[in-house]
Amino acid sequence: MGTHTHRARRRRRLVDYPRLGRRGLRRWIPSWRQWLGSLGLVLFSLTCLFALVYASVDIPDENAAAQREANVYYWADGTQMVSTGDVNRQNVRLSEIPDAVENAVIAAENDTFYSDSGVSPKGLARAAVNMVRGQETQGGSTITQQYVKNTYLSQDQTVTRKVKEFVIALKVDRKKSKREILQGYLNTSWFGRGAYGIEAAAHAYYGIPARQLNPSQGAALAALLKGAEQYDPSVSAVNHRRSEARWKWILDRQVKAGLMKPEVRGKFTTYPEPHKESRTTSLGGQTGYLVDVANKYIKQHTSLTDKDLARGGYKIHTTFEKDKVRRLKGAVERVLDRDIDPKKRQADKGVQVGAASVRPADGAIVALYGGADATKHFTNNADTSGVPVGSAFKPFVLASALENGLRMPAGRGTRWQSASAGSFYGDDGLLLESSAPTIAGPTKGSPTTGPDATHPTLRQALAKGGNATYVRLGKDVGWERVRRTAVAAGLLEGSMARLERTFPIGTSTPSAIRMAGAYSTFVNRGLRHDPYSVTKVVKNDETVDGLARPGARRALDPDVADEAAEAMRGVGASSVGRPVVAGRTGDQDRLRSAWFTATTGQLSTAVTMFRTSPGEPQLLPMSGVGGAKSQHGNVFPVRIWRDYVKG
């Protein structure tokens, strides 16, 4: 009876534990069946849990940070000028990245990348063991997992985030090709020096695009993926030793993994020293002004808006020439440092300079000076409209007179009297024509007075004052005609002043860029090229429409342009001692600015100087700027130009 009851109880137990019929320690040791069953139960539970998590975790949308790119601006020679935006990233296709750079990254981070399933428990274990041994390690996460972390998740080191990373990596590996994943990883990884992605890193460390990296440089950049704050060699001597050691290890590992031939490895024995850290994201100095002009041009000639540009990802190729920008900046700074002293003279306070150089052959803006620093002085002095141009406007009056001829005043007859640069005004106020263009004698039968100080020729009045002459000439030609000629030559309609008595002597306010461009029309025999600053804008390998180089337009008759240019060469000779087409404000100008514009066959440059004061809307007087002998500051734009072209 007792035995039967004991057996019945035994049958009713689902788990024979503690084990019946055993004594001592054996009673508490599970049987092999119990061990196997427990393991199976755990595995089944984990499988169910994983299936539940796998089903509940979807591939999320990309992080906003992972989508943001910088806009990159390039000099005319194709080198990078600046990268702008919250995130310094420029995405590139994998085809633009050398195979050697890809191999260096794979060897350093995940040598089973092309064969694994996107996750690597073995890699995690290996990383842990090597860490304990103090050896160099690959990352514990696969490249796919790191890509997922960069693109879809936060950088938080939590269990929840790691689980999501694991699951999403499996799904991404099934959804995307390995090359898509590697491309995404190389474009989103942090390399230090403000650089996200291999393209930004190549510029930050070696000043070149990623496509130009050699295997040695690629290995040095791959070392940074382990932790840029510890492997940027410029930070400290310790960092340098650490970086160089990992660089060697990565090259050797490529050989071991079959990603590099030993003979190729043998070529790289010297560590490729990166450049000293120089952030290319600063808009200080002249860079901000250059970007400002480029952005304005883009918005004027394409459908892109400020909002579009703010999203980033554009590669913007400009016409700016690095050496000329530096030379112009140096010329301005040398003249200001030498001749302008705000501590010594009250009149020197608030002095501003703007300048621009345009290539006459096609209108390309090759250099400009917008102010001392774009992050401190926000107005671009090279592109501002608000500074009266003074006597530098007279060539447009002369060209208009040459183009249109002059009708005799009412009561003086009805015949046309043609104008030339040798013409002058007689005692009766009529425009007369000289017997020869370069010898300003009166025509036969006309009054014999002149040319003299009271009655200068148009050429003389252009070179040495003669405001009264050009006031009268402008009135006789017609202010509207003069304005049409100036606008046709390249000045903007919106910068033209009111049509009144002083209009012909420069009350209009064109920018330095427009003045340089308009003066080019004279040396181009009347052909006008509008200034342009951007040659190409590319995003995602697609070129933005609307940026074809502006074509030439006929603005002046060739003979008119030639005669005006010849007359203007006298201004250049008297100002700078060399044959150039030039115009400047003169001693007779009482406007609050000083200008000098000079044009050769290769370069047209306009320089302006004026004074401002915070909170004061009007320009300050130029009297006394630079001392009593500065001719209202007129000598300084000439000096800047001379220093610039000598360079």
XYZ file of C-alpha atoms in Angstrom, residues 104-111 126 130 135-139 219 222-223 226 231 242-257 265:
37
model
C 41.754 49.735 -45.137
C 38.412 50.405 -43.452
C 37.264 46.794 -43.829
C 40.564 45.468 -42.471
C 40.413 47.835 -39.510
C 36.757 47.442 -38.620
C 35.251 44.231 -40.003
C 37.265 41.901 -42.259
C 37.157 38.531 -30.168
C 41.917 41.121 -27.404
C 46.190 43.880 -28.326
C 44.942 45.930 -31.272
C 41.332 45.145 -32.014
C 38.769 45.437 -34.683
C 35.579 47.041 -33.520
C 44.992 53.543 -43.616
C 40.811 54.317 -41.114
C 42.742 54.460 -37.822
C 38.640 53.694 -33.544
C 44.028 58.911 -32.923
C 49.036 55.624 -31.159
C 47.924 56.648 -34.647
C 51.162 55.563 -36.305
C 51.029 52.157 -34.584
C 47.467 51.538 -35.742
C 48.323 52.741 -39.245
C 51.016 50.051 -39.450
C 48.656 47.449 -38.032
C 45.960 48.254 -40.593
C 48.397 47.987 -43.509
C 49.719 44.659 -42.193
C 46.222 43.358 -41.575
C 45.257 44.104 -45.176
C 48.072 41.834 -46.304
C 46.985 39.113 -43.852
C 43.362 39.368 -45.034
C 52.624 47.113 -48.497
